[in-house]
mmCIF file of C-alpha atoms in Angstrom:
data_model
loop_
_atom_site.group_PDB
_atom_site.id
_atom_site.type_symbol
_atom_site.label_atom_id
_atom_site.label_comp_id
_atom_site.label_asym_id
_atom_site.label_seq_id
_atom_site.Cartn_x
_atom_site.Cartn_y
_atom_site.Cartn_z
ATOM 1 C CA MET M 106 -145.582 67.214 59.684
ATOM 2 C CA SER M 107 -142.366 67.923 57.602
ATOM 3 C CA GLN M 108 -138.536 67.023 59.437
ATOM 4 C CA LYS M 109 -136.561 70.001 58.451
ATOM 5 C CA LYS M 110 -133.464 68.891 57.097
ATOM 6 C CA PHE M 111 -130.219 70.457 58.918
ATOM 7 C CA PRO M 112 -126.768 70.630 56.903
ATOM 8 C CA LEU M 113 -124.376 68.200 57.580
ATOM 9 C CA LEU M 114 -120.835 69.967 59.209
ATOM 10 C CA PRO M 115 -117.775 68.891 58.784
ATOM 11 C CA PHE M 116 -115.933 66.906 62.215
ATOM 12 C CA SER M 117 -112.872 68.545 63.279
ATOM 13 C CA THR M 118 -110.935 66.942 66.371
ATOM 14 C CA LYS M 119 -109.648 70.988 66.458
ATOM 15 C CA ALA M 120 -110.564 73.719 68.440
ATOM 16 C CA PRO M 121 -113.149 75.793 66.934
ATOM 17 C CA GLY M 122 -111.454 78.812 64.751
ATOM 18 C CA THR M 123 -108.013 77.101 63.408
ATOM 19 C CA PRO M 124 -107.762 76.943 59.729
ATOM 20 C CA VAL M 125 -107.837 73.322 58.091
ATOM 21 C CA GLN M 126 -104.090 72.863 56.349
ATOM 22 C CA ASP M 127 -104.836 71.904 52.633
ATOM 23 C CA PRO M 128 -103.484 68.483 51.861
ATOM 24 C CA ALA M 129 -102.911 69.876 48.210
ATOM 25 C CA GLY M 130 -100.427 72.092 49.557
ATOM 26 C CA ARG M 131 -98.690 69.760 51.506
ATOM 27 C CA PHE M 132 -98.360 67.185 48.494
ATOM 28 C CA LYS M 133 -96.816 70.757 46.398
ATOM 29 C CA LYS M 134 -94.011 71.251 48.802
ATOM 30 C CA LEU M 135 -93.030 67.403 48.940
ATOM 31 C CA ARG M 136 -93.172 67.412 44.776
ATOM 32 C CA LYS M 137 -90.877 71.157 45.247
ATOM 33 C CA PHE M 138 -88.102 69.388 47.641
ATOM 34 C CA LEU M 139 -88.015 65.866 45.612
ATOM 35 C CA ARG M 140 -87.765 68.112 42.542
ATOM 36 C CA LEU M 141 -85.046 69.859 44.182
ATOM 37 C CA LEU M 142 -82.963 66.906 45.847
ATOM 38 C CA LYS M 143 -82.940 65.260 41.899
ATOM 39 C CA TYR M 144 -81.647 68.121 40.581
ATOM 40 C CA PHE M 145 -79.236 68.084 43.330
ATOM 41 C CA MET M 146 -78.147 64.325 42.897
ATOM 42 C CA ILE M 147 -78.044 64.931 39.365
ATOM 43 C CA SER M 148 -75.383 68.047 39.834
ATOM 44 C CA SER M 149 -73.142 66.222 41.549
ATOM 45 C CA VAL M 150 -73.141 62.840 39.231
ATOM 46 C CA ILE M 151 -72.098 65.309 37.240
ATOM 47 C CA LEU M 152 -69.674 67.248 38.573
ATOM 48 C CA THR M 153 -68.066 63.795 40.340
ATOM 49 C CA LEU M 154 -67.998 62.491 36.128
ATOM 50 C CA MET M 155 -65.805 66.404 35.177
ATOM 51 C CA GLU M 156 -63.334 66.148 38.093
ATOM 52 C CA ILE M 157 -62.399 62.367 36.890
ATOM 53 C CA GLY M 158 -62.494 63.423 33.855
ATOM 54 C CA VAL M 159 -60.431 66.063 34.392
ATOM 55 C CA ALA M 160 -57.844 64.359 36.685
ATOM 56 C CA TYR M 161 -57.435 61.978 33.977
ATOM 57 C CA TRP M 162 -57.213 63.421 31.266
ATOM 58 C CA LEU M 163 -53.925 65.745 33.458
ATOM 59 C CA ILE M 164 -52.511 62.480 34.100
ATOM 60 C CA SER M 165 -52.833 61.278 30.348
ATOM 61 C CA SER M 166 -51.236 64.110 29.108
ATOM 62 C CA ARG M 167 -48.721 64.997 31.214
ATOM 63 C CA TRP M 168 -45.847 63.696 29.613
ATOM 64 C CA TYR M 169 -46.458 66.359 26.900
ATOM 65 C CA LEU M 170 -45.085 68.740 28.989
ATOM 66 C CA LEU M 171 -41.862 66.282 29.880
ATOM 67 C CA VAL M 172 -41.170 64.474 26.605
ATOM 68 C CA PRO M 173 -41.072 65.661 22.962
ATOM 69 C CA LYS M 174 -43.069 63.650 20.607
ATOM 70 C CA GLU M 175 -40.162 63.189 18.590
ATOM 71 C CA GLN M 176 -38.530 61.936 21.732
ATOM 72 C CA MET M 177 -41.156 60.020 22.575
ATOM 73 C CA THR M 178 -41.185 58.220 19.422
ATOM 74 C CA GLU M 179 -37.581 57.680 19.842
ATOM 75 C CA PHE M 180 -38.193 55.655 23.039
ATOM 76 C CA ALA M 181 -41.081 53.853 21.758
ATOM 77 C CA GLN M 182 -39.222 52.579 19.010
ATOM 78 C CA GLU M 183 -37.179 51.014 21.182
ATOM 79 C CA ILE M 184 -40.251 48.809 22.777
ATOM 80 C CA ASP M 185 -41.351 48.027 19.361
ATOM 81 C CA ALA M 186 -37.723 46.393 18.908
ATOM 82 C CA ALA M 187 -38.733 43.969 21.889
ATOM 83 C CA PRO M 188 -38.850 40.247 20.806
ATOM 84 C CA PRO M 189 -42.215 39.005 20.935
ATOM 85 C CA MET M 190 -43.294 36.256 23.696
ATOM 86 C CA PRO M 191 -42.823 33.371 23.014
ATOM 87 C CA ALA M 192 -46.059 31.113 21.814
ATOM 88 C CA ASN M 193 -45.557 28.883 24.366
ATOM 89 C CA PHE M 194 -45.240 31.239 27.200
ATOM 90 C CA MET M 195 -48.007 33.548 26.209
ATOM 91 C CA ARG M 196 -50.717 30.158 26.786
ATOM 92 C CA VAL M 197 -49.734 29.464 30.282
ATOM 93 C CA TYR M 198 -49.526 33.252 30.752
ATOM 94 C CA GLU M 199 -52.666 33.946 29.271
ATOM 95 C CA ALA M 200 -54.192 30.613 31.162
ATOM 96 C CA ARG M 201 -53.572 32.709 34.887
ATOM 97 C CA PHE M 202 -53.679 36.100 33.839
ATOM 98 C CA PRO M 203 -56.250 37.046 30.807
ATOM 99 C CA ASN M 204 -56.416 40.109 31.256
ATOM 100 C CA HIS M 205 -53.089 41.682 31.056
ATOM 101 C CA TYR M 206 -51.809 40.671 27.069
ATOM 102 C CA HIS M 207 -54.130 43.204 25.468
ATOM 103 C CA THR M 208 -55.488 45.957 28.019
ATOM 104 C CA THR M 209 -54.864 49.506 27.670
ATOM 105 C CA LEU M 210 -54.526 51.960 30.615
ATOM 106 C CA ALA M 211 -57.573 53.895 30.179
ATOM 107 C CA GLN M 212 -58.861 49.849 31.232
ATOM 108 C CA GLN M 213 -56.560 49.982 33.822
ATOM 109 C CA VAL M 214 -57.435 53.255 35.427
ATOM 110 C CA PHE M 215 -61.357 52.662 35.312
ATOM 111 C CA ILE M 216 -61.562 48.958 35.410
ATOM 112 C CA ASN M 217 -58.788 48.020 38.195
ATOM 113 C CA TYR M 218 -58.696 51.050 39.906
ATOM 114 C CA GLY M 219 -62.371 51.123 39.778
ATOM 115 C CA GLU M 220 -63.344 47.970 41.186
ATOM 116 C CA ARG M 221 -60.280 48.279 43.789
ATOM 117 C CA TYR M 222 -61.472 51.297 45.173
ATOM 118 C CA VAL M 223 -65.392 51.236 44.712
ATOM 119 C CA LEU M 224 -65.623 47.154 45.907
ATOM 120 C CA ARG M 225 -62.401 47.057 47.418
ATOM 121 C CA ILE M 226 -61.272 44.364 45.863
ATOM 122 C CA HIS M 227 -57.447 43.377 46.738
ATOM 123 C CA ASP M 228 -56.979 40.522 44.250
ATOM 124 C CA ILE M 229 -54.998 42.996 41.130
ATOM 125 C CA ASP M 230 -53.851 40.321 39.256
ATOM 126 C CA THR M 231 -56.585 38.825 38.095
ATOM 127 C CA LYS M 232 -57.366 42.202 36.673
ATOM 128 C CA ALA M 233 -57.110 44.286 34.035
ATOM 129 C CA HIS M 234 -53.540 45.789 34.114
ATOM 130 C CA CYS M 235 -51.418 47.329 31.205
ATOM 131 C CA PHE M 236 -47.966 47.266 31.435
ATOM 132 C CA CYS M 237 -47.371 49.993 29.806
ATOM 133 C CA ASP M 238 -47.140 51.604 33.643
ATOM 134 C CA LEU M 239 -44.297 49.240 33.862
ATOM 135 C CA VAL M 240 -41.978 49.944 31.231
ATOM 136 C CA TYR M 241 -40.150 53.546 32.937
ATOM 137 C CA ASP M 242 -38.353 52.033 35.518
ATOM 138 C CA PHE M 243 -36.473 49.807 33.010
ATOM 139 C CA GLN M 244 -36.143 51.800 30.207
ATOM 140 C CA ARG M 245 -34.780 54.855 32.230
ATOM 141 C CA MET M 246 -31.756 52.838 33.751
ATOM 142 C CA GLU M 247 -30.332 51.571 30.010
ATOM 143 C CA ASN M 248 -31.028 55.139 28.635
ATOM 144 C CA PRO M 249 -29.371 58.163 29.471
ATOM 145 C CA ALA M 250 -31.490 60.426 27.125
ATOM 146 C CA LEU M 251 -34.538 58.905 29.483
ATOM 147 C CA ASP M 252 -33.042 59.013 32.524
ATOM 148 C CA SER M 253 -32.121 62.843 32.544
ATOM 149 C CA ILE M 254 -34.889 64.180 32.422
ATOM 150 C CA THR M 255 -36.242 65.504 35.596
ATOM 151 C CA TRP M 256 -39.887 64.260 36.437
ATOM 152 C CA ASP M 257 -41.178 65.011 39.430
ATOM 153 C CA GLY M 258 -44.455 63.404 41.256
ATOM 154 C CA ARG M 259 -45.501 60.115 42.337
ATOM 155 C CA LEU M 260 -46.953 58.762 39.156
ATOM 156 C CA GLN M 261 -44.513 59.221 36.604
ATOM 157 C CA ASP M 262 -44.907 55.002 35.325
ATOM 158 C CA LEU M 263 -48.309 55.697 35.019
ATOM 159 C CA GLU M 264 -47.834 59.417 33.000
ATOM 160 C CA TYR M 265 -45.255 57.585 31.035
ATOM 161 C CA GLY M 266 -47.120 55.156 30.474
ATOM 162 C CA PHE M 267 -49.928 56.605 29.128
ATOM 163 C CA GLY M 268 -47.378 58.464 26.468
ATOM 164 C CA MET M 269 -45.611 55.372 25.441
ATOM 165 C CA GLU M 270 -49.253 53.802 24.706
ATOM 166 C CA LYS M 271 -49.596 56.446 21.746
ATOM 167 C CA TYR M 272 -46.546 55.301 19.747
ATOM 168 C CA ALA M 273 -46.423 51.417 20.510
ATOM 169 C CA SER M 274 -48.870 49.308 22.381
ATOM 170 C CA PRO M 275 -49.664 47.437 25.427
ATOM 171 C CA GLU M 276 -48.779 44.214 23.724
ATOM 172 C CA LYS M 277 -45.058 45.726 22.850
ATOM 173 C CA CYS M 278 -44.513 46.619 26.654
ATOM 174 C CA PHE M 279 -45.570 43.006 27.445
ATOM 175 C CA ASP M 280 -43.243 41.945 25.398
ATOM 176 C CA TYR M 281 -40.304 44.873 26.464
ATOM 177 C CA VAL M 282 -40.947 43.909 29.877
ATOM 178 C CA MET M 283 -40.687 40.327 30.139
ATOM 179 C CA ASN M 284 -37.239 39.963 28.139
ATOM 180 C CA HIS M 285 -35.684 42.451 30.570
ATOM 181 C CA LYS M 286 -37.184 40.666 33.562
ATOM 182 C CA ILE M 287 -36.135 37.664 32.283
ATOM 183 C CA ALA M 288 -32.828 39.072 31.469
ATOM 184 C CA ARG M 289 -32.330 40.484 34.941
ATOM 185 C CA LEU M 290 -33.251 37.235 36.319
ATOM 186 C CA ARG M 291 -31.021 34.769 34.497
ATOM 187 C CA THR M 292 -28.341 37.653 36.108
ATOM 188 C CA TRP M 293 -28.258 36.118 39.378
ATOM 189 C CA ALA M 294 -29.926 32.802 39.241
ATOM 190 C CA ASP M 295 -28.119 29.499 40.364
ATOM 191 C CA ARG M 296 -27.318 27.764 37.724
ATOM 192 C CA GLY M 297 -27.465 24.555 39.808
ATOM 193 C CA LEU M 298 -30.738 25.912 41.451
ATOM 194 C CA PHE M 299 -32.516 27.619 38.391
ATOM 195 C CA SER M 300 -30.618 25.814 35.531
ATOM 196 C CA PHE M 301 -33.709 25.391 33.062
ATOM 197 C CA ILE M 302 -34.324 29.251 33.695
ATOM 198 C CA TYR M 303 -31.008 29.671 31.482
ATOM 199 C CA LYS M 304 -32.765 27.633 28.039
ATOM 200 C CA PRO M 305 -34.417 29.167 25.282
ATOM 201 C CA ILE M 306 -38.143 29.906 26.308
ATOM 202 C CA GLU M 307 -39.312 28.077 24.016
ATOM 203 C CA GLN M 308 -37.719 24.992 24.993
ATOM 204 C CA PHE M 309 -39.623 25.234 28.607
ATOM 205 C CA SER M 310 -42.258 22.978 29.276
ATOM 206 C CA ASP M 311 -45.262 23.749 30.541
ATOM 207 C CA ASP M 312 -44.330 23.496 34.635
ATOM 208 C CA GLU M 313 -41.112 25.232 33.591
ATOM 209 C CA LEU M 314 -43.212 27.731 32.387
ATOM 210 C CA VAL M 315 -45.436 27.973 35.778
ATOM 211 C CA GLU M 316 -41.997 27.977 37.748
ATOM 212 C CA ILE M 317 -40.916 31.120 35.993
ATOM 213 C CA ILE M 318 -43.442 33.514 35.817
ATOM 214 C CA ILE M 319 -44.481 32.128 39.205
ATOM 215 C CA MET M 320 -40.840 33.461 39.964
ATOM 216 C CA LEU M 321 -41.071 36.827 37.716
ATOM 217 C CA LYS M 322 -44.847 37.764 39.307
ATOM 218 C CA SER M 323 -43.794 37.696 42.503
ATOM 219 C CA LYS M 324 -40.130 39.205 41.823
ATOM 220 C CA SER M 325 -39.022 35.856 42.894
ATOM 221 C CA ASN M 326 -40.060 36.116 46.725
ATOM 222 C CA ILE M 327 -42.450 32.868 45.737
ATOM 223 C CA ASN M 328 -39.723 30.053 44.993
ATOM 224 C CA ARG M 329 -39.519 26.195 45.348
ATOM 225 C CA TYR M 330 -36.532 26.583 47.576
ATOM 226 C CA ASP M 331 -37.520 29.738 49.934
ATOM 227 C CA THR M 332 -41.554 29.229 50.320
ATOM 228 C CA PRO M 333 -41.792 25.727 49.373
ATOM 229 C CA GLU M 334 -45.734 26.005 50.272
ATOM 230 C CA ILE M 335 -46.305 29.051 49.263
ATOM 231 C CA PHE M 336 -45.392 28.135 46.088
ATOM 232 C CA ALA M 337 -47.163 24.636 45.761
ATOM 233 C CA LYS M 338 -50.493 26.660 46.498
ATOM 234 C CA GLU M 339 -49.564 28.964 43.404
ATOM 235 C CA PHE M 340 -48.334 26.234 41.078
ATOM 236 C CA ARG M 341 -51.456 24.466 41.894
ATOM 237 C CA GLU M 342 -53.709 27.437 40.799
ATOM 238 C CA TYR M 343 -51.374 27.073 37.357
ATOM 239 C CA GLN M 344 -52.751 23.630 37.282
ATOM 240 C CA LYS M 345 -55.965 24.113 37.724
ATOM 241 C CA LYS M 346 -56.411 27.378 34.860
ATOM 242 C CA LEU M 347 -54.266 24.993 32.161
ATOM 243 C CA GLY M 348 -56.800 22.052 33.283
ATOM 244 C CA ARG M 349 -53.653 19.744 34.003
ATOM 245 C CA PRO M 350 -53.268 16.793 36.810
ATOM 246 C CA GLU M 351 -51.152 17.530 40.144
ATOM 247 C CA THR M 352 -47.779 16.263 39.573
ATOM 248 C CA PRO M 353 -44.677 16.445 42.366
ATOM 249 C CA ILE M 354 -41.388 18.603 41.920
ATOM 250 C CA PRO M 355 -38.526 18.391 44.240
ATOM 251 C CA VAL M 356 -38.056 21.031 46.570
ATOM 252 C CA LEU M 357 -35.570 21.924 48.826
ATOM 253 C CA THR M 358 -36.887 22.497 52.078
ATOM 254 C CA ASP M 359 -34.351 24.851 53.510
ATOM 255 C CA SER M 360 -34.661 28.633 53.427
ATOM 256 C CA LEU M 361 -32.725 30.461 51.129
ATOM 257 C CA ARG M 362 -29.625 31.886 53.278
ATOM 258 C CA GLY M 363 -29.186 35.878 52.110
ATOM 259 C CA PHE M 364 -32.048 35.598 49.386
ATOM 260 C CA SER M 365 -32.938 39.442 48.547
ATOM 261 C CA VAL M 366 -34.716 41.423 45.861
ATOM 262 C CA ASP M 367 -35.068 44.949 45.027
ATOM 263 C CA SER M 368 -38.225 46.590 42.919
ATOM 264 C CA LEU M 369 -36.180 45.266 39.686
ATOM 265 C CA GLY M 370 -35.793 41.582 40.499
ATOM 266 C CA ASN M 371 -32.373 42.522 41.409
ATOM 267 C CA ALA M 372 -30.948 39.075 43.370
ATOM 268 C CA ARG M 373 -28.357 37.805 45.182
ATOM 269 C CA VAL M 374 -29.231 33.895 46.453
ATOM 270 C CA GLU M 375 -26.943 31.118 49.036
ATOM 271 C CA ALA M 376 -27.672 27.573 48.009
ATOM 272 C CA PRO M 377 -29.338 25.300 50.665
ATOM 273 C CA THR M 378 -28.164 21.818 51.222
ATOM 274 C CA ASP M 379 -31.336 19.351 52.432
ATOM 275 C CA SER M 380 -33.591 18.704 49.622
ATOM 276 C CA SER M 381 -37.057 16.762 49.894
ATOM 277 C CA SER M 382 -39.842 16.275 47.870
ATOM 278 C CA LEU M 383 -43.272 18.309 48.019
ATOM 279 C CA GLY M 384 -46.199 17.194 46.613
ATOM 280 C CA LEU M 385 -47.892 19.446 43.621
#
């Protein structure tokens, strides 16, 4: 007797009459969503880059509206006339700050500012830094033609620096700023406390170069007399970069009464009386 075969029906837990969803349809919707998400992300990146580019263009070219090309060329000649910093000074300075002398403002904006904003890095001095954004404050104090230009906003240093960079160079901006900072330091530094500062830079020892660079970088807020512990820490960092053994120097421990410094390095000092030695 032959046995009749019946076709197998698909098993489903759904109630009778409920339509079965098509897996291909679900995957199609997912692919469409992912495609839209990809387009959104790409568009966001493109728009962000466009905004950064427009902002950079506005900052780097605004000086055109305020300073004629001929006048900016004259201002740049003052920067180019600055004597180069001596080789012994540059050897010590670049050992500690290798990303300052040959750095452009574009590198400063995108590398220095970018790392500080995105990675929250606060160690500014070791990052790319161009001295062309420091020229404005010094030059306008000695140049009535530049000082007479009304430069509104809070980015005039950077905006003027971009104009200066087109007709001078980051290296000459560095020379100009350092020469002026040292000259200002010599107008107030007490000869009894800082007698070495008045020698020609070429005659400085490495320790003297380290000391004056620390004072220049900190606007003289860090020095062997007023902040001996902080000064000793900074001094050791330079010694490590130079590959030199630690050396002791005499340090006065009293605070420098009446010691104050403005943003350009102008200061007044009262000499302390008590002295001791701090091992470095």
